[in-house]
XYZ file of C-alpha atoms in Angstrom:
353
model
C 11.196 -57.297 16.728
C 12.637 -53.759 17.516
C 14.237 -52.737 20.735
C 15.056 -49.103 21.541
C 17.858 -50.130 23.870
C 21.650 -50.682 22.520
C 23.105 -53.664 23.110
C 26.694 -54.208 22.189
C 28.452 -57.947 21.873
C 31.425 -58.906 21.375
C 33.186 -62.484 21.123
C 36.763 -63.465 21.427
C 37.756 -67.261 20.362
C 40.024 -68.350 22.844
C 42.736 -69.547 20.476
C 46.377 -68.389 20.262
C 47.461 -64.862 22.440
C 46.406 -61.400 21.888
C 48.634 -59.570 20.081
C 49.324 -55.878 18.698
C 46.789 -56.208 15.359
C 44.157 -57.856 17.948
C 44.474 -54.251 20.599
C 44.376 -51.807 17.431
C 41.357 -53.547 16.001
C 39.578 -55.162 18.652
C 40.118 -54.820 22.224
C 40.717 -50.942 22.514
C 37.821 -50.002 20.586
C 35.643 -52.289 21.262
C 36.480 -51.388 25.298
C 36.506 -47.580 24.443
C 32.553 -48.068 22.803
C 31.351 -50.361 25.729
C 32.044 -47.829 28.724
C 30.947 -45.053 26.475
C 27.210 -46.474 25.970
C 27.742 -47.563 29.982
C 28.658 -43.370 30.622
C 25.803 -42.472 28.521
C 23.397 -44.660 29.962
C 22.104 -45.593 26.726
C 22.733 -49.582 26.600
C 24.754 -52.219 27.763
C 27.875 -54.691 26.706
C 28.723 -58.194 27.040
C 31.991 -59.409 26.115
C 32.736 -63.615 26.054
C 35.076 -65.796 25.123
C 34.128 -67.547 22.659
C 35.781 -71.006 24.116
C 33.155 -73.323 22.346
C 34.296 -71.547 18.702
C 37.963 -72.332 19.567
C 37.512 -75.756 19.606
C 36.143 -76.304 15.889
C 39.844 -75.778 14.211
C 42.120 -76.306 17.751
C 42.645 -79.773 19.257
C 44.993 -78.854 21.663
C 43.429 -78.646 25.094
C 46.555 -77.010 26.531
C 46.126 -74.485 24.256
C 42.726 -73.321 24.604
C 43.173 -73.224 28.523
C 46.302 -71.549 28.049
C 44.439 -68.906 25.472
C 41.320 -68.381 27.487
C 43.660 -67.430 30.653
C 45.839 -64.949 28.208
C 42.551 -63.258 26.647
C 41.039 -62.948 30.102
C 43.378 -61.169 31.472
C 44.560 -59.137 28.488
C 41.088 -57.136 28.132
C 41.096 -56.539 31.824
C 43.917 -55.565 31.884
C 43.409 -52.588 28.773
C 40.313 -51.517 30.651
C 37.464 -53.795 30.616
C 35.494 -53.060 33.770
C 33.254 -56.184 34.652
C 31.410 -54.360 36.933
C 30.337 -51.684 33.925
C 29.805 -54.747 31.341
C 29.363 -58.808 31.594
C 32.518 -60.592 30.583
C 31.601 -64.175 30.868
C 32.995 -67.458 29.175
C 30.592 -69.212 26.865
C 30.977 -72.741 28.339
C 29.224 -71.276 31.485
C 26.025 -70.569 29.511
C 24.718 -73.489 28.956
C 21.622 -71.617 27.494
C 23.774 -71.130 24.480
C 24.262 -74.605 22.982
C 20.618 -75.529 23.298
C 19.742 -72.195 21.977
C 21.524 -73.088 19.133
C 20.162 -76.847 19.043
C 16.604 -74.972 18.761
C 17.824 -72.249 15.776
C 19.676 -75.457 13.972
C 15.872 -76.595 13.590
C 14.903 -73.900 12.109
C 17.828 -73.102 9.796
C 17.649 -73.725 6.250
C 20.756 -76.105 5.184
C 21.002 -74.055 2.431
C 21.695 -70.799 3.845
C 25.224 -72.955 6.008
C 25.807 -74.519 2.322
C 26.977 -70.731 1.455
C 28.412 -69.405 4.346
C 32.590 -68.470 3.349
C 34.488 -70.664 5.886
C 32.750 -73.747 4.925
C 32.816 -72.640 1.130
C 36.744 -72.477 1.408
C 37.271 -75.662 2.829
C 35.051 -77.236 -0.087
C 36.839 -75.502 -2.748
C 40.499 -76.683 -1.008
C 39.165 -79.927 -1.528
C 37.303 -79.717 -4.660
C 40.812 -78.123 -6.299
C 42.377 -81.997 -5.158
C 42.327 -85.261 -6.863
C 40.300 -88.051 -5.577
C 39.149 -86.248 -2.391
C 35.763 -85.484 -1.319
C 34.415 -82.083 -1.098
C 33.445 -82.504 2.633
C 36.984 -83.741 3.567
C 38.353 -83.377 7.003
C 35.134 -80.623 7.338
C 33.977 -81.011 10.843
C 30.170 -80.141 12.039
C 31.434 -77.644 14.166
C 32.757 -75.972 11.099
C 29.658 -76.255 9.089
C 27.209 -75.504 11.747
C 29.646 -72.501 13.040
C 27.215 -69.475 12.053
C 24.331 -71.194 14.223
C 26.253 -71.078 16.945
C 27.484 -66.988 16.699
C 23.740 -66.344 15.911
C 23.054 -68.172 19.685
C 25.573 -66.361 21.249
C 24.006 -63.372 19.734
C 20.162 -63.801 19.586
C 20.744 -65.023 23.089
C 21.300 -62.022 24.673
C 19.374 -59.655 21.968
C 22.138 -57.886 20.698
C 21.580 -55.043 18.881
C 25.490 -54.126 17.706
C 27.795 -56.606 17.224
C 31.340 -55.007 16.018
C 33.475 -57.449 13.766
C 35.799 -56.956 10.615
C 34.756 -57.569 7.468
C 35.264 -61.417 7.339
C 32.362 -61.844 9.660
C 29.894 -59.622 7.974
C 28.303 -62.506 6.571
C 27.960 -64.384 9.901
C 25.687 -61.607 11.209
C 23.569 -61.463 7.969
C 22.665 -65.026 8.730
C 22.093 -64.445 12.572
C 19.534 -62.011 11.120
C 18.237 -64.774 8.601
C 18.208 -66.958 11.414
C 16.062 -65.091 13.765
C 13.723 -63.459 11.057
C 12.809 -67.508 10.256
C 12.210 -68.333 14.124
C 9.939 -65.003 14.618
C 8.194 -65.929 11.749
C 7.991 -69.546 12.593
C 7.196 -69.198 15.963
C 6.870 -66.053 17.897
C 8.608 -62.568 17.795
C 11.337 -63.053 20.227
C 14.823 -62.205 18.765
C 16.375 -58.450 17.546
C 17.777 -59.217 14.501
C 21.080 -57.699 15.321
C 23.563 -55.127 13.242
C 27.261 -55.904 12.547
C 29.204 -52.948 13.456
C 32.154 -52.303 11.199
C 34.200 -49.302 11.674
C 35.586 -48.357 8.258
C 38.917 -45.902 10.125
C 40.140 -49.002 12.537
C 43.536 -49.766 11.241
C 44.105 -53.153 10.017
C 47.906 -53.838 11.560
C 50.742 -55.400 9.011
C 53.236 -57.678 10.649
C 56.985 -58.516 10.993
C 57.119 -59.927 7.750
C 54.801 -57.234 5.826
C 51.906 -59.304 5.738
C 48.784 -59.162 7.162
C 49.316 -59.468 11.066
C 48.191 -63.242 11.782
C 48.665 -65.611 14.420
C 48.329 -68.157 11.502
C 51.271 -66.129 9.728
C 53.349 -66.397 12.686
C 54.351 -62.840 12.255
C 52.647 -60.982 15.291
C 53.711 -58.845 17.426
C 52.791 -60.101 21.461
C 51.279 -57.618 23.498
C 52.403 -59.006 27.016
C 55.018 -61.316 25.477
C 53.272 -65.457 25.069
C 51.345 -65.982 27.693
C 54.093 -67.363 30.055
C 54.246 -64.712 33.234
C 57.481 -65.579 33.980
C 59.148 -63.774 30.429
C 59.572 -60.134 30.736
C 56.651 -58.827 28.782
C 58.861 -55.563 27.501
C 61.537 -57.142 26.505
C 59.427 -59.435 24.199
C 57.554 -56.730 22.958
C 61.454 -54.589 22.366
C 62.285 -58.378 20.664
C 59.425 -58.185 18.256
C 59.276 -54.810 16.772
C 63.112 -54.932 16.420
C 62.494 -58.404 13.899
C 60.320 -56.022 11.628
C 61.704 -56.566 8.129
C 62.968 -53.392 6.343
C 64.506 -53.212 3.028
C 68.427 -52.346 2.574
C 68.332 -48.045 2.530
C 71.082 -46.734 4.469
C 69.816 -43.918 7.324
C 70.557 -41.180 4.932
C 68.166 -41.843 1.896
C 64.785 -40.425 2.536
C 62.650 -43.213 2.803
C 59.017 -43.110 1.621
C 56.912 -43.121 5.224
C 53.590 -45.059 3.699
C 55.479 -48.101 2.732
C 56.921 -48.693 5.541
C 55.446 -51.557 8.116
C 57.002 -49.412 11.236
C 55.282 -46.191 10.019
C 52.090 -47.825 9.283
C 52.273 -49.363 12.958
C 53.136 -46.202 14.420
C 50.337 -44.493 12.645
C 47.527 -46.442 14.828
C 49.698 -44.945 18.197
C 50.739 -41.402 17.449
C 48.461 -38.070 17.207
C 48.439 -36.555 13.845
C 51.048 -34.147 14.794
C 53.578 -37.193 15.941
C 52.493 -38.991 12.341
C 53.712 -35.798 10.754
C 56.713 -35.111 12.400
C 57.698 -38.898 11.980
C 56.711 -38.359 8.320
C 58.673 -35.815 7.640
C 61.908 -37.584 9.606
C 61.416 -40.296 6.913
C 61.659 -37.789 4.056
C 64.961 -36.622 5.474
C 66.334 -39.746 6.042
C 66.094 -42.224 9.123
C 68.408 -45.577 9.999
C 65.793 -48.374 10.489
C 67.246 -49.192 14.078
C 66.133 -45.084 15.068
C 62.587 -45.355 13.479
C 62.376 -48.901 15.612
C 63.089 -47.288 18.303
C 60.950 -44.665 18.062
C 58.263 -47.537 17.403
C 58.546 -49.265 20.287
C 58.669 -46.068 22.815
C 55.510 -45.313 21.361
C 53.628 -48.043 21.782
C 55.373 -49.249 25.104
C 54.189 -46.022 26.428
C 50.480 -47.092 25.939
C 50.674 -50.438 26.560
C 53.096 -50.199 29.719
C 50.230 -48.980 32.413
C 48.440 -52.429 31.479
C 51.505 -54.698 32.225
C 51.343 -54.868 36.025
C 47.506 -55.713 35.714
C 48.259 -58.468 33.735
C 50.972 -60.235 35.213
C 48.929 -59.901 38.392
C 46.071 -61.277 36.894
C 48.320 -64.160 34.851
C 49.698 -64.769 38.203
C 46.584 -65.088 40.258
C 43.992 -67.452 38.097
C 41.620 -67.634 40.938
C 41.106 -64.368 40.701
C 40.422 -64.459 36.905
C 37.997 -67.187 37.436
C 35.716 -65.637 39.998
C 35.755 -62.473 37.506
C 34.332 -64.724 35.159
C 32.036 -66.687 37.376
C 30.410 -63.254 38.388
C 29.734 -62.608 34.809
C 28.679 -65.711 34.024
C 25.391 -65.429 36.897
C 24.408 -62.187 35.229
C 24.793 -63.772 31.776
C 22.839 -66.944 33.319
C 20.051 -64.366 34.169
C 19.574 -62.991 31.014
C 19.894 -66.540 29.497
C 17.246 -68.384 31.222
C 14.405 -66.043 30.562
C 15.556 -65.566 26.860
C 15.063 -69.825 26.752
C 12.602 -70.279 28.786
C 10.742 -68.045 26.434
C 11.899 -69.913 23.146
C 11.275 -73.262 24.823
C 7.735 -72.436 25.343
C 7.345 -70.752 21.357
C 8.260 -74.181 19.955
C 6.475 -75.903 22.238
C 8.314 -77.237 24.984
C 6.824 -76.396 28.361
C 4.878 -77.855 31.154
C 1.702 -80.425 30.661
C 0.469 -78.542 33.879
C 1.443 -76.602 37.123
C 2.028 -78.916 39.929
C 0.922 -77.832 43.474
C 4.020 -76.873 45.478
């Protein structure tokens, strides 16, 4: 099935709070693309949070309320306009569970059998004594691609941007719908992932990877509690970077350096340079911290008040959401009412009114 018009998706799983590595590679693009198609008139953007995916590895029900709050009101805050796309939560869309209820019928177990999240867990268990390969694997887990192709053949996506890691996950939501068209009826785009090859992929405190799971992230409005002084925490955080023993007057190579890297997805080429160039003459780690920090805060401080008004008025978030969720609804109804009546499932007859 081919569609002319651009449709862009993106999902954020409601688990943990958004933090520096998440607004370099996620939300600021990903906002930055959305109003651009919406300027250019030529497509449209939904944005969810992805609640339903947060519950296959959290248990924690404080948590995920606490996260889905925090993510709401970070991506308004950077600039999401819900009046230019739909930002809806995916446990209002009902639509989207028995969408995926209908594509798990026509999956082939063999194509979830291979997908890499599942595939790890096995191989965890396989490297064990005595254990079983499927071991503490949940069907939530298993089943998780069937559920991002619903979200995504839902709504006919076209674009879907993710990293890497989740390149395979749209390869089978175009598996998935290529079976049902050919099954059934031509209904569902098989949709593109969207990777862009020049987003920076942040390092964090410790020099690894910047993970939530690695504890080593740097907040972007401090951990979800309104109350703490979101500046400070961010100040608190970039000053725990780990650098290595030089004293301010050695030059210092600039790309192997976490706070350079960092800086690098803030400053125009010019500021890279000149900060470049500062390292080659020698810096003290506490100046090139604080240069960090001034950088970034300058970005990121416009978005605070937004936030904490947001974080402090949850009503507000909620009927933000609710609104997106009736244009989502809109969009979802036809798309199953549609599907329904390909497989079969529709009236015996139309009753008199």
């Amino acid at each position: 099935m081919n569609t002319t018009k651009k449709r862009i998706l993106t999902g954020i799983t409601t688990t943990g709070i958004p933090h520096l590595g998440n607004y370099v590679g996620s939300i600021r693009p990903a906002i930055a693309e959305a109003h651009r198609a919406f300027e250019n008139h030529d497509g449209d953007a939904f944005f969810f949070l992805a609640d339903y995916h947060g519950i296959i590895k959290c248990f924690d029900p404080d948590e995920i309320h606490r996260s889905t709050r925090a993510i709401a009101a970070t991506w308004l805050a950077c600039g999401l306009d819900p009046e230019k796309v739909i930002f809806y939560r995916q446990s209002d869309i009902p639509e989207i569970p028995e969408l995926a209820w209908i594509l798990n019928c026509s999956c082939a177990k063999g194509l979830m059998n291979r997908a890499h999240a599942y595939k790890a867990a096995v191989d965890m268990n396989l490297s064990k004594e005595d254990t079983d390969p499927d071991y503490g694997i949940s069907m939530g887990l298993f089943g998780y691609p069937v559920l991002m192709a619903a979200d995504i053949l839902m709504f006919n996506a076209t674009h879907v941007p993710v990293g890497k890691d989740q390149i395979q996950h749209i390869e089978m939501a175009r598996d998935i719908a290529g079976s049902f068209n050919f099954k059934y009826k031509p209904l569902f785009v098989e949709p593109f992932a969207v990777v862009d090859e020049n987003t920076p992929l942040l390092t964090g405190l410790d020099g690894r990877k910047m993970s939530k799971s690695y504890g080593n992230t740097i907040p972007l409005f401090g951990d979800g509690n309104p109350q703490i002084d979101p500046e400070k925490a961010l100040k608190k955080a970039v000053m725990q970077i780990v650098t290595n023993s030089q004293p301010p007057e050695e030059p210092k190579d600039p790309e192997h350096c976490t706070i350079f890297e960092i800086y690098k997805a803030f400053g125009t080429p010019e500021e890279i340079e000149a900060l470049a160039t500062h390292y080659r003459r020698g810096i003290g780690w506490g100046e090139a911290k604080e240069i960090l920090f001034n950088k970034i805060n300058h970005e990121i401080a416009p978005y605070r008040e937004r936030y904490l008004h947001l974080m402090n008025n949850p009503k507000e978030l909620e009927e933000i959401l609710q609104m997106g969720a009736t244009k989502a609804r809109r969009v979802a109804q036809k798309q199953l009412d549609k599907t329904r009546r390909a497989i079969g499932i529709k009236p015996l007859a139309k009753l008199k009114s």
